[in-house]
Coordinates of C-alpha atoms in Angstrom, one line a residue:
Chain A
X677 CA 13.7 -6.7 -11.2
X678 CA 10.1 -4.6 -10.7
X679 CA 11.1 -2.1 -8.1
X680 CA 9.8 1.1 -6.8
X681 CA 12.2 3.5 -5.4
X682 CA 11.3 7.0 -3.3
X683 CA 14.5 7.8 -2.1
X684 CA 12.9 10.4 0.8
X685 CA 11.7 9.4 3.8
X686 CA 10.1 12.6 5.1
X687 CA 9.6 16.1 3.2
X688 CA 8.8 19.0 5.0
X689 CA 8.0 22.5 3.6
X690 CA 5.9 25.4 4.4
X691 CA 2.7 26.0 3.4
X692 CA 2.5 27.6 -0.4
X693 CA 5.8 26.0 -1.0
X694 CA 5.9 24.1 -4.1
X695 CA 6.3 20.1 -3.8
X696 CA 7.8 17.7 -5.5
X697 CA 8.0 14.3 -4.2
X698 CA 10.4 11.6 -6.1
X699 CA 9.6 8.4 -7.9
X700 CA 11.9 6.2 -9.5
X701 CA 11.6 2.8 -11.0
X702 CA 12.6 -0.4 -12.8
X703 CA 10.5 -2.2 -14.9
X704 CA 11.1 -4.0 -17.9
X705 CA 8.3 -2.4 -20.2
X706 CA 5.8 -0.3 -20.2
X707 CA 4.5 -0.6 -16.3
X708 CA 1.2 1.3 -15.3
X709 CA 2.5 4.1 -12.4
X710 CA 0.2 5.3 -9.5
X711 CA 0.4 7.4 -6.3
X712 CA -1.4 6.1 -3.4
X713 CA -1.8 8.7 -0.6
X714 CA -2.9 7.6 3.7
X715 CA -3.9 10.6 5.4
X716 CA -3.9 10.4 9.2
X717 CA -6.3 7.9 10.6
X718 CA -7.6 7.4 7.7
X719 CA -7.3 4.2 4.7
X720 CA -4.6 4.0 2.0
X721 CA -6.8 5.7 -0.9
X722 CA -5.6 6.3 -4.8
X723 CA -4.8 9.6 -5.7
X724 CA -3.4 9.3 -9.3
X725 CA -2.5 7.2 -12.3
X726 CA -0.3 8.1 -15.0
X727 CA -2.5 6.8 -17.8
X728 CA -5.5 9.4 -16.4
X729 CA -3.4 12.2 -16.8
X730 CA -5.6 14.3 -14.4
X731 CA -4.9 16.3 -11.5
X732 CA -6.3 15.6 -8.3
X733 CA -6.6 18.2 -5.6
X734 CA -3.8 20.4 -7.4
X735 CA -1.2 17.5 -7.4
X736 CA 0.2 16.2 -10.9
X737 CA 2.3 13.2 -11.8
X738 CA 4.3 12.9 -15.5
X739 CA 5.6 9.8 -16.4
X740 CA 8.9 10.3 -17.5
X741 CA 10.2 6.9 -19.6
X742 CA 13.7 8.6 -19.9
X743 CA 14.2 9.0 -16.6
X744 CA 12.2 5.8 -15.5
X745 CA 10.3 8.3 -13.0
X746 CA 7.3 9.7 -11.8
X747 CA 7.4 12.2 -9.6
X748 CA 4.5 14.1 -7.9
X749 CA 4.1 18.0 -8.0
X750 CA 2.0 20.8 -6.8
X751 CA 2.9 24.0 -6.9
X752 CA 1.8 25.3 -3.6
X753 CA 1.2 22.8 -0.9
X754 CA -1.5 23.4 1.6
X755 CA -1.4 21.7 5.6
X756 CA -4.2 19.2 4.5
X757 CA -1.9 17.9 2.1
X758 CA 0.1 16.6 4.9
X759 CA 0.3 12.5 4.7
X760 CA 2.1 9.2 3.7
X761 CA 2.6 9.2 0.0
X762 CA 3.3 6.0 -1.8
X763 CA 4.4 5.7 -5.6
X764 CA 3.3 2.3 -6.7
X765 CA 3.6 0.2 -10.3
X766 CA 1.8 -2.7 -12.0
X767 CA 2.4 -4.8 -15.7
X768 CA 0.0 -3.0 -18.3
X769 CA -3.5 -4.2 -18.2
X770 CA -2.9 -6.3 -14.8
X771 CA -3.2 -4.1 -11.8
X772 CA -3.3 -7.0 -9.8
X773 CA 0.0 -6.8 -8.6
X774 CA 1.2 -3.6 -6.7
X775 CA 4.3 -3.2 -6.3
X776 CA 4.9 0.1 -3.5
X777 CA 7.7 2.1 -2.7
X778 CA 8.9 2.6 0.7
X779 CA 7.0 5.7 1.0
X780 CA 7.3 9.5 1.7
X781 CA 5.6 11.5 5.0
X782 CA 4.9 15.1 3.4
X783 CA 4.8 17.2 6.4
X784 CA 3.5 21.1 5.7
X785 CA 4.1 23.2 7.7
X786 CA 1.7 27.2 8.6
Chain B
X1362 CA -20.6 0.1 2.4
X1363 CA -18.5 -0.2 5.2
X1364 CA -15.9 -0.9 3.0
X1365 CA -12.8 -3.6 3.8
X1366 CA -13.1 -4.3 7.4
X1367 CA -10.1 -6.1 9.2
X1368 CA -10.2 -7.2 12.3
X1369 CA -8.6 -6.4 15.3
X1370 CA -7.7 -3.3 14.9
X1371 CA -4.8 -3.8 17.3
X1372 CA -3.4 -7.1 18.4
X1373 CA -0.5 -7.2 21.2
X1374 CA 1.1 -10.8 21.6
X1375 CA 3.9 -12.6 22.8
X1376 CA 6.7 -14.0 20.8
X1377 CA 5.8 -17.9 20.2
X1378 CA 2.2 -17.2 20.1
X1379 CA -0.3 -17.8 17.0
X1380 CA -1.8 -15.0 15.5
X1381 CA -4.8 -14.9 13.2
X1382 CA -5.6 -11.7 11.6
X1383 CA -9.0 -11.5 9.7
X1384 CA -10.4 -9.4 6.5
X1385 CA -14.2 -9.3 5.2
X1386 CA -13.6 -7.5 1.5
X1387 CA -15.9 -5.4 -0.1
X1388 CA -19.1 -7.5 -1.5
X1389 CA -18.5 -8.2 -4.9
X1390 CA -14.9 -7.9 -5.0
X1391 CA -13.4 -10.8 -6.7
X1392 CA -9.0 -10.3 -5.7
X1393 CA -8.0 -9.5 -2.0
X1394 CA -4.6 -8.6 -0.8
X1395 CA -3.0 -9.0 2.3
X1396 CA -0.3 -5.9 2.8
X1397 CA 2.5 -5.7 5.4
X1398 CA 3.8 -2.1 6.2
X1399 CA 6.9 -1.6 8.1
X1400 CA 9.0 1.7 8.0
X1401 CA 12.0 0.5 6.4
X1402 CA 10.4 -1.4 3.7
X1403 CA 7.5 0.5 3.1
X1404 CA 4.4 -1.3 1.7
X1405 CA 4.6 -5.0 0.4
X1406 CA 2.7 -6.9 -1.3
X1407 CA 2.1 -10.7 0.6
X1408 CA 0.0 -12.9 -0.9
X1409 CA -3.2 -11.8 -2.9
X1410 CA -6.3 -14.3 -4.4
X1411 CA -8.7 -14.2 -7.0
X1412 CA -11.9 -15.8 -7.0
X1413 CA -10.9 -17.0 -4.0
X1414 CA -7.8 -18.6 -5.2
X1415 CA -4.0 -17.6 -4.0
X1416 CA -2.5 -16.3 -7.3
X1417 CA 0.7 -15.3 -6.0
X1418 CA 2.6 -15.9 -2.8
X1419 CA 5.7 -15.3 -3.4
X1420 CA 5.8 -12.2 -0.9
X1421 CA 5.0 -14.0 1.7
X1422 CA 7.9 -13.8 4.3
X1423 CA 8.4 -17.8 5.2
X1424 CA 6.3 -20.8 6.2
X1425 CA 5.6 -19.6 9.4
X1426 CA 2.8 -17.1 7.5
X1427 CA -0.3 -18.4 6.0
X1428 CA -3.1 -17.4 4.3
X1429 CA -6.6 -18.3 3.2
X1430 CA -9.8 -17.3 1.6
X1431 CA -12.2 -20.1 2.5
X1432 CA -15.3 -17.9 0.5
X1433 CA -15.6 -15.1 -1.4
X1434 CA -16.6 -12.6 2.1
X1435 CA -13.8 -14.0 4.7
X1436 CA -9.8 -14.0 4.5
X1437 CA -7.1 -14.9 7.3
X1438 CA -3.5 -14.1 7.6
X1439 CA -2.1 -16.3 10.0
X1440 CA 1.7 -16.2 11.4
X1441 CA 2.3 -19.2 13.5
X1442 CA 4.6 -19.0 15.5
X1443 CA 4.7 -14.9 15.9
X1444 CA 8.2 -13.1 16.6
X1445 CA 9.0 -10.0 17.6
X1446 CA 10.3 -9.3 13.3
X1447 CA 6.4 -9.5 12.4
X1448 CA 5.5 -6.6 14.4
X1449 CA 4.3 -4.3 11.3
X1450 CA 0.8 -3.0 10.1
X1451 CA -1.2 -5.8 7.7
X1452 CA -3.6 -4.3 5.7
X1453 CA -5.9 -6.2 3.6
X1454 CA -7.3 -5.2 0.3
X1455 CA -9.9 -6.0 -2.2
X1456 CA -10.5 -4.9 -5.6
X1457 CA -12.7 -5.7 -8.4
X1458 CA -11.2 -4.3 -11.9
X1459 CA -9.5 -1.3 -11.6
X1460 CA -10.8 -0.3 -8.0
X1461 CA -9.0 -1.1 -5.1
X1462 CA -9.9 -0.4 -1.6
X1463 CA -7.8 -0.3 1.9
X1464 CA -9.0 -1.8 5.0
X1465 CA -8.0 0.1 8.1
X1466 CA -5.3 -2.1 9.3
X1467 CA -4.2 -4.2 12.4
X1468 CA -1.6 -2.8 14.2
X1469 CA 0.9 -6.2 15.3
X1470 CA 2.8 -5.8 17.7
X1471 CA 4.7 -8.9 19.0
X1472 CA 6.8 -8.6 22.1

């Protein structure tokens, strides 16, 4: 079965704490791995796929085939990086079909 | 571009009662996606079209939940009759290739 699995409902650091937030999942193949991120009032928005292999706004994401995860880093986390966080996977070449995890509420705190 | 615009933005109703949620995607866009967010189970996927067609279904919760895309500009979720279980946030989304965008949401709530 295709699931998406972010075991952590909320994380809450400091600010300049590093942050990782987890990302498991089960896929038979090769799926295509994304984190979504929904700041406050604001729309759902893309923040990174794996097959870009780019950082955006200091925050990385390795996909890990081993481990079946990929987990989202930055190594010092700043108050506007405060928001819902959603890892999210599709079949290669179809990104059609989303499939999202639960979710995780990044909360940094001054 | 205004982008995805969903319509209301909050709808309160009583259990029983039809609801009819709306979604204009983004001109050009050729899939749309109808979301449901609830804290326990997170983002999932409903139904979603292309061309104006319902590809897949098979999220959709039960046959009290329908969906349609009568043109390529207009798409309704309708839950007929509503109970108090639906209240969640539906977002709508539309995409064309690789870029996907979010409509703001309606906020159900059905008591």
């Amino acid at each position: 079965a295709q699931r998406v699995t972010q075991p952590e409902k909320l994380l809450s650091v400091f600010k300049g704490a590093p942050v990782e937030l987890k990302c498991n999942y089960s896929y038979s193949g090769s799926p295509e791995l994304f984190w979504y991120v929904q700041y406050s009032r604001q729309r759902l928005q893309l923040l990174l796929r794996h097959i870009s292999r780019e950082s955006i706004k200091g925050f990385t994401a390795d996909l890990n085939k081993g481990e079946t995860s990929f987990h989202l880093k930055k190594p010092f986390a700043q108050e506007e990086d405060s928001a819902m966080y959603y890892c999210a996977l599709s079949a290669p070449y179809n990104t059609d079909k989303l499939i999202f995890g639960t979710g995780t509420r990044l909360q940094v705190f001054p | 571009d205004a982008g995805v615009i969903q319509s209301p933005r909050h709808e309160v109703t009583e259990m029983g009662q039809e609801v009819t949620l709306r979604c204009k995607p983004i001109s050009g866009h050729n899939s749309l996606f109808w979301y449901r967010q609830t804290m326990m189970r997170g983002l999932e996927l409903l139904i979603y079209f292309n061309n104006n067609v319902p590809i897949d279904d098979s999220g959709m919760p039960e046959d009290r939940f329908s969906a349609k895309m009568p043109n390529a500009s207009f798409s309704t979720l309708k839950i007929q009759p509503s109970e108090p279980r639906d209240s969640a946030v539906y977002f709508c989304a539309s995409s064309l290739g690789d870029s996907r965008s979010f409509g703001s949401g309606t906020r159900l709530t059905v008591v």
